[in-house]
Coordinates of C-alpha atoms in Angstrom, one line a residue:
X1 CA 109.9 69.1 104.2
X2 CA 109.9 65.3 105.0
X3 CA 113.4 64.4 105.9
X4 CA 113.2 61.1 104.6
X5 CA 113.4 58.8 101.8
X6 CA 112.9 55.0 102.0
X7 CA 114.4 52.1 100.4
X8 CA 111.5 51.5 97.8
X9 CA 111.6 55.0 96.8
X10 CA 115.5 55.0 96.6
X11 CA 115.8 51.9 94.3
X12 CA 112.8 53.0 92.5
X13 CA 114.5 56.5 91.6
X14 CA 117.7 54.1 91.0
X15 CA 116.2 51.8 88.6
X16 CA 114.2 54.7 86.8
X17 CA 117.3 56.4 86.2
X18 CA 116.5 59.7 87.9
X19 CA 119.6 61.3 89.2
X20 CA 120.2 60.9 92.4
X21 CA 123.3 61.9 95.0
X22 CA 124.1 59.1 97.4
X23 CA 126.3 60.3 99.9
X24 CA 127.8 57.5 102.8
X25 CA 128.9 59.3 105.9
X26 CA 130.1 56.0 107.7
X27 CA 131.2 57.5 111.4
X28 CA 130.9 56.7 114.8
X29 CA 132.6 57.6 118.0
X30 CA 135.7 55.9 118.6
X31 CA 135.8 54.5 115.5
X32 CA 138.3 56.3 113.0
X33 CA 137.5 53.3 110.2
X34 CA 134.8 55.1 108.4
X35 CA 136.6 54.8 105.7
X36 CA 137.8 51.6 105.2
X37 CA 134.3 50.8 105.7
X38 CA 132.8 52.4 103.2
X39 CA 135.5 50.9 100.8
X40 CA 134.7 47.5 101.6
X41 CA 130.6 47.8 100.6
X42 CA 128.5 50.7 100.3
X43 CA 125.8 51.7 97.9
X44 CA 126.2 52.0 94.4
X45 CA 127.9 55.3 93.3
X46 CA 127.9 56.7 97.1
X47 CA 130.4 59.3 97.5
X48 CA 131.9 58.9 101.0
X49 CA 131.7 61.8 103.3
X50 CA 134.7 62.7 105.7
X51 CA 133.0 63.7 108.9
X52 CA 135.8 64.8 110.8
X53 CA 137.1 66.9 108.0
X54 CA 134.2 67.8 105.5
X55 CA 131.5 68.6 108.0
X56 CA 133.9 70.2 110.7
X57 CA 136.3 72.4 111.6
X58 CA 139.6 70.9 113.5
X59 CA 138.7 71.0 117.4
X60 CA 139.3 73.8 119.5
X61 CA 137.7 74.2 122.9
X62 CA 135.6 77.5 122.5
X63 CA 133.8 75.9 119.6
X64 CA 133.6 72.1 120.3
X65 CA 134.9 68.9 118.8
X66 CA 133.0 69.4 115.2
X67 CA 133.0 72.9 114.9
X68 CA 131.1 73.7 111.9
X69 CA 133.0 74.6 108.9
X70 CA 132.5 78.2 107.1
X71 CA 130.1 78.0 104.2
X72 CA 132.7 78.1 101.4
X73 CA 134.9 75.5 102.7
X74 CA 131.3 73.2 102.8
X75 CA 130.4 74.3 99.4
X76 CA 133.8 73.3 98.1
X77 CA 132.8 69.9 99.4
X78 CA 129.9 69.4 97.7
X79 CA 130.7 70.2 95.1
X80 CA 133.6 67.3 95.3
X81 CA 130.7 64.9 96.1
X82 CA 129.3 65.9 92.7
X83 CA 126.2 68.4 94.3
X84 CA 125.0 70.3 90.8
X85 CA 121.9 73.0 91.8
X86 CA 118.4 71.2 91.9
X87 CA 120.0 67.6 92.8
X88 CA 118.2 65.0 95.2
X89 CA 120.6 64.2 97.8
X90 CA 120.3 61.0 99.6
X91 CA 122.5 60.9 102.8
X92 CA 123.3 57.3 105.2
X93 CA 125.1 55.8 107.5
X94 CA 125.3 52.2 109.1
X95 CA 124.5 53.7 112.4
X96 CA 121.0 54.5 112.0
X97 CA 121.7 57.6 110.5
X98 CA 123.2 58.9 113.6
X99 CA 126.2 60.7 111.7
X100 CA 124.4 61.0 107.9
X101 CA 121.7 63.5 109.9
X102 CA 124.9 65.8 110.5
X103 CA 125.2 66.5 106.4
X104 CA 121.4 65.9 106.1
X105 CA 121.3 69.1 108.6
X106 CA 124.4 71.0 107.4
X107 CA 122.8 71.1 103.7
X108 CA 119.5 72.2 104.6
X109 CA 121.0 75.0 106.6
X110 CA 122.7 75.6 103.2
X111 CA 119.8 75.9 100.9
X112 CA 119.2 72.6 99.5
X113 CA 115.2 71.8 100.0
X114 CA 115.5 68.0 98.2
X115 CA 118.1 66.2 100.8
X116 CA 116.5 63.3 102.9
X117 CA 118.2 60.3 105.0
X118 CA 117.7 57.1 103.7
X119 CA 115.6 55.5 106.5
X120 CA 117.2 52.7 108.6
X121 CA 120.5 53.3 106.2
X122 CA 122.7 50.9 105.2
X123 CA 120.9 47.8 107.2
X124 CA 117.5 48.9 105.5
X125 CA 119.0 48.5 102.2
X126 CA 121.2 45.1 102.9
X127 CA 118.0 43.8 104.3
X128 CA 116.0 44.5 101.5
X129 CA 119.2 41.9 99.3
X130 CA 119.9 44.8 97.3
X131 CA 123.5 45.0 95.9
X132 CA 126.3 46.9 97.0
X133 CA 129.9 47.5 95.2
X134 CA 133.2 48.4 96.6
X135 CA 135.9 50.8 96.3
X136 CA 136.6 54.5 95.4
X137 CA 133.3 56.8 94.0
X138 CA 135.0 59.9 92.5
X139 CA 132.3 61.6 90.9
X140 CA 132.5 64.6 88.1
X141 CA 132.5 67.4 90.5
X142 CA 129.3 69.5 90.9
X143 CA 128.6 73.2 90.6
X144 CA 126.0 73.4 93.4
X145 CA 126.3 77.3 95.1
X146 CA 125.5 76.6 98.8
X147 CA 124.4 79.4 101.5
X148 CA 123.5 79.4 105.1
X149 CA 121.2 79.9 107.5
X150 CA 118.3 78.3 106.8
X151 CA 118.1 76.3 110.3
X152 CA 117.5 77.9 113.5
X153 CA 120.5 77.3 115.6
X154 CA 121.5 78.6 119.3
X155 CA 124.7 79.8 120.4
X156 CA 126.7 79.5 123.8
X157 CA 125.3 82.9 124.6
X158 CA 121.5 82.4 123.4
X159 CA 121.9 78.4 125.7
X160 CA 123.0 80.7 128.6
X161 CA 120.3 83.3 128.5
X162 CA 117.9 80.0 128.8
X163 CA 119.6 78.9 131.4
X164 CA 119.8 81.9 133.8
X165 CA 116.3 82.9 133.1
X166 CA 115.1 79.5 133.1
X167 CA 111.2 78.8 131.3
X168 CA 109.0 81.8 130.1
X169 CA 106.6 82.0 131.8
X170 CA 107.7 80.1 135.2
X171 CA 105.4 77.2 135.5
X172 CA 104.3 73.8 134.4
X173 CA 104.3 74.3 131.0
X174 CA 107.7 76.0 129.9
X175 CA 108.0 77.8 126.4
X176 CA 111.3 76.8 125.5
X177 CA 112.4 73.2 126.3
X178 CA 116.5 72.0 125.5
X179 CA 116.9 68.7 125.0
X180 CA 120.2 66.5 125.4
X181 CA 120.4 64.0 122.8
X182 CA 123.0 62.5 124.6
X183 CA 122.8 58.8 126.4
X184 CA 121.2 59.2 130.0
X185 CA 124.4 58.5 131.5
X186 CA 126.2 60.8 130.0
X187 CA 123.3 63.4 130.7
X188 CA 123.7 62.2 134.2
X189 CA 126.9 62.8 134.5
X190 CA 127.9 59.0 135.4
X191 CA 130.6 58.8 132.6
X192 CA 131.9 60.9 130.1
X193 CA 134.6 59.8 127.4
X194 CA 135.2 62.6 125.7
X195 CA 134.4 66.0 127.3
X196 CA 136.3 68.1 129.6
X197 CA 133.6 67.7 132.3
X198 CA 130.6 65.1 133.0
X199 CA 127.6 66.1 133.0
X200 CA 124.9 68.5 131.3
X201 CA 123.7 72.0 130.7
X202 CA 121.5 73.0 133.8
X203 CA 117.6 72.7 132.6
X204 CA 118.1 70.6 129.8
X205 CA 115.9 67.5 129.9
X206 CA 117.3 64.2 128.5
X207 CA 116.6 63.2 125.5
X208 CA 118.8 60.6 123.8
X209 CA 119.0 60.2 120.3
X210 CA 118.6 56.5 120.1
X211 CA 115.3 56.2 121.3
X212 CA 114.2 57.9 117.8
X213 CA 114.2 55.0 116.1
X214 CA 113.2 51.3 116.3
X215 CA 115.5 48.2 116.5
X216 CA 115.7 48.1 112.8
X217 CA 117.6 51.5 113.0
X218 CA 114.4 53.1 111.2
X219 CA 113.0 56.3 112.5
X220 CA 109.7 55.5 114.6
X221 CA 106.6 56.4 112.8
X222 CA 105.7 60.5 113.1
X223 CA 102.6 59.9 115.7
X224 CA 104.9 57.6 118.1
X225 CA 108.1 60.6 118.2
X226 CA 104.7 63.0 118.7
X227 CA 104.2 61.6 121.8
X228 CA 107.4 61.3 122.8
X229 CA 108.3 64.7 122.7
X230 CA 105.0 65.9 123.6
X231 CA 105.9 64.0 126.7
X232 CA 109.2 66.0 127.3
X233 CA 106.8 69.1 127.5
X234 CA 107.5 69.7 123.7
X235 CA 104.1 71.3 122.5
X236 CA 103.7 73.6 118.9
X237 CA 103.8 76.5 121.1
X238 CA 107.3 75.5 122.7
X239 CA 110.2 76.8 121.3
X240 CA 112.8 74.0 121.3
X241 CA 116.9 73.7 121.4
X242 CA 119.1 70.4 121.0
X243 CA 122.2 70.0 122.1
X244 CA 124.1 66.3 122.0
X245 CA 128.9 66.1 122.7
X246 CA 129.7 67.8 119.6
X247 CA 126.6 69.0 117.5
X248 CA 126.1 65.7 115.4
X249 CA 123.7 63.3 116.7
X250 CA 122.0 66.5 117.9
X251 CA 120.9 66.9 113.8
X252 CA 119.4 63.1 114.3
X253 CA 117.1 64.9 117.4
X254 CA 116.6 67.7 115.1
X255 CA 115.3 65.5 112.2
X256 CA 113.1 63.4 114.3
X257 CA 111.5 66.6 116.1
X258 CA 110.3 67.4 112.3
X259 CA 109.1 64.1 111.3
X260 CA 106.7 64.6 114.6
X261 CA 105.9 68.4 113.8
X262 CA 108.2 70.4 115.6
X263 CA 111.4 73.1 114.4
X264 CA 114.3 72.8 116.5
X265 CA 117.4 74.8 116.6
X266 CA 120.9 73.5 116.9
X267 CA 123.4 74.2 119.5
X268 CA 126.4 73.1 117.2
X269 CA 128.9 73.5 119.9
X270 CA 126.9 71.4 122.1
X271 CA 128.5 70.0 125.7
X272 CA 131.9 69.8 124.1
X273 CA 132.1 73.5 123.7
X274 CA 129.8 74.1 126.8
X275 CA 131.8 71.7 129.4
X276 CA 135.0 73.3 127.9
X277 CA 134.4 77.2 129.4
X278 CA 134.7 77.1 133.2
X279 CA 132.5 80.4 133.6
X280 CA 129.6 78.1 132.4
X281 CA 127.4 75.8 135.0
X282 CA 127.3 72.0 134.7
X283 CA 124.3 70.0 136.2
X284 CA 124.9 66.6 137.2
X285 CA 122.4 64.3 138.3
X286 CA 118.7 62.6 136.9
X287 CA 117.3 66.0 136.2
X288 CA 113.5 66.5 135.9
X289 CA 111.3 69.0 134.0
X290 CA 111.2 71.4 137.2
X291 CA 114.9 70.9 138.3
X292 CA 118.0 69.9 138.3
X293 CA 120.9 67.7 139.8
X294 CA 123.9 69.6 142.0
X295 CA 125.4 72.0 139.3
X296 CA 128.9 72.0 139.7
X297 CA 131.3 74.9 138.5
X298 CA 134.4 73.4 138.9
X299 CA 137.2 74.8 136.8
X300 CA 138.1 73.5 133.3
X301 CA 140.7 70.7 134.2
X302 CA 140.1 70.5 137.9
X303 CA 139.7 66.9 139.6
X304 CA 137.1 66.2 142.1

């Protein structure tokens, strides 16, 4: 299903009075304000979304920074957002939709087929002069009924059986490819602000997230993120995993892999759980599509 919805169409389902549910999941990395934000200007009856505590679990290191919640507790929190069965959902951010993909993802896994990201979020729709309104959106609650398991998604154990047996068949052309959505840096190992170790998960190739979309903060058009991927080694007979720190911008990877034809799974643990286990290897290093950097196996907490 197309994951997303444009300004036009949003305003024109606004001004034709169809119901629609806007959700504003305002968060970035290092920024705790997302909030405060949102209170200050956001679309008109947009329910804000509480990343750290809606769409995760607190942190703990065998499941990552934004472990993902059980399916109850997420239902619960739809329905506060007002989610009723059969709704359109229309999820955004004013980071390109680098955090909205994360409930954009997380619903979908749930069940819900009409939920979309409003392309090039927030910018999109100041740019187009449309108005905005401040404050509080406590909507009637919903009676949505939520289930799970409706995205593929990988696991610490299925990430390391790809990584000790490597592509299948051995060869040019792999037929699984992970991707780190990461910055290169970070892939390289250069810096790394939050995790327990720099770095990235030996045969992953990098694949950041930003280079999804355009300057406006749009997504690119379907035929450019074709190529893109195709030029990772991504082909429709490649079976493909994304990773990112903590399992959100990895949903941004996930949705712009569909828009250009390809499923994805979702390692939701991502490098935060990954870097956390000292059993598991860490490459550092450019990386390429028939190796790796030095992998180090240093000990969880150990320095140089």
């Amino acid at each position: 299903m197309e994951p997303l919805l444009d300004v036009a169409a949003l305003e024109e389902r606004r001004a034709g009075g169809l119901r629609t549910v806007l959700l504003d999941v305002r968060w970035a990395l290092g920024d705790p304000l997302g909030h405060e934000h949102y209170l200050q200007g956001h679309l008109p009856g947009a329910v804000f979304v509480d990343l750290a505590t809606e769409l995760a679990d607190p942190a703990v290191p065998e499941r990552g920074r934004h472990p993902l919640p059980s399916p109850l507790k997420f239902q619960d929190a739809a329905r506060r957002w007002g989610i009723n069965n059969g709704d359109i959902v229309v999820a955004y951010d004013d980071s390109a939709n680098m955090a909205a993909a994360r409930v954009w993802w997380m619903l979908r896994n749930a069940g819900l087929t009409g939920v979309y990201l409003l392309d090039g979020g927030l910018a999109a729709w100041r740019e187009a002069g449309l108005p905005l309104e401040q404050g509080e959106v406590l909507p009637r609650p919903g009676d949505v009924t939520l289930g799970d398991g409706q995205m593929p998604v990988l696991d610490a154990a299925a990430v390391t059986a790809w990584v000790e047996h490597g592509p299948v068949p051995a060869g040019p052309q792999p037929d699984r490819v992970l991707l780190d959505a990461r910055a290169g840096e970070r892939y390289r190992g250069e810096v790394e602000p939050v995790d327990p170790r720099a770095g990235h998960i030996p045969g992953a190739v990098s694949a950041p997230t930003a280079q999804n979309v355009g300057t406006d903060g749009r997504f690119l058009p379907p035929d450019e993120l074709r190529r893109r991927f195709e030029a990772l080694g991504i082909t429709d007979d490649v079976e493909v995993g994304v990773y990112c720190g903590s399992g959100v911008t990895a949903a941004h990877e996930v949705a712009a892999l569909e828009l250009a034809g390809f499923r994805a799974a979702l390692y939701p643990g991502s490098f935060s759980e990954w870097s956390s286990n000292p059993l598991l290897p860490v490459a550092t290093g450019p990386g390429s599509h028939g190796g790796d950097g030095p992998v180090e196996w240093k000990h969880h907490g150990a320095q140089g």
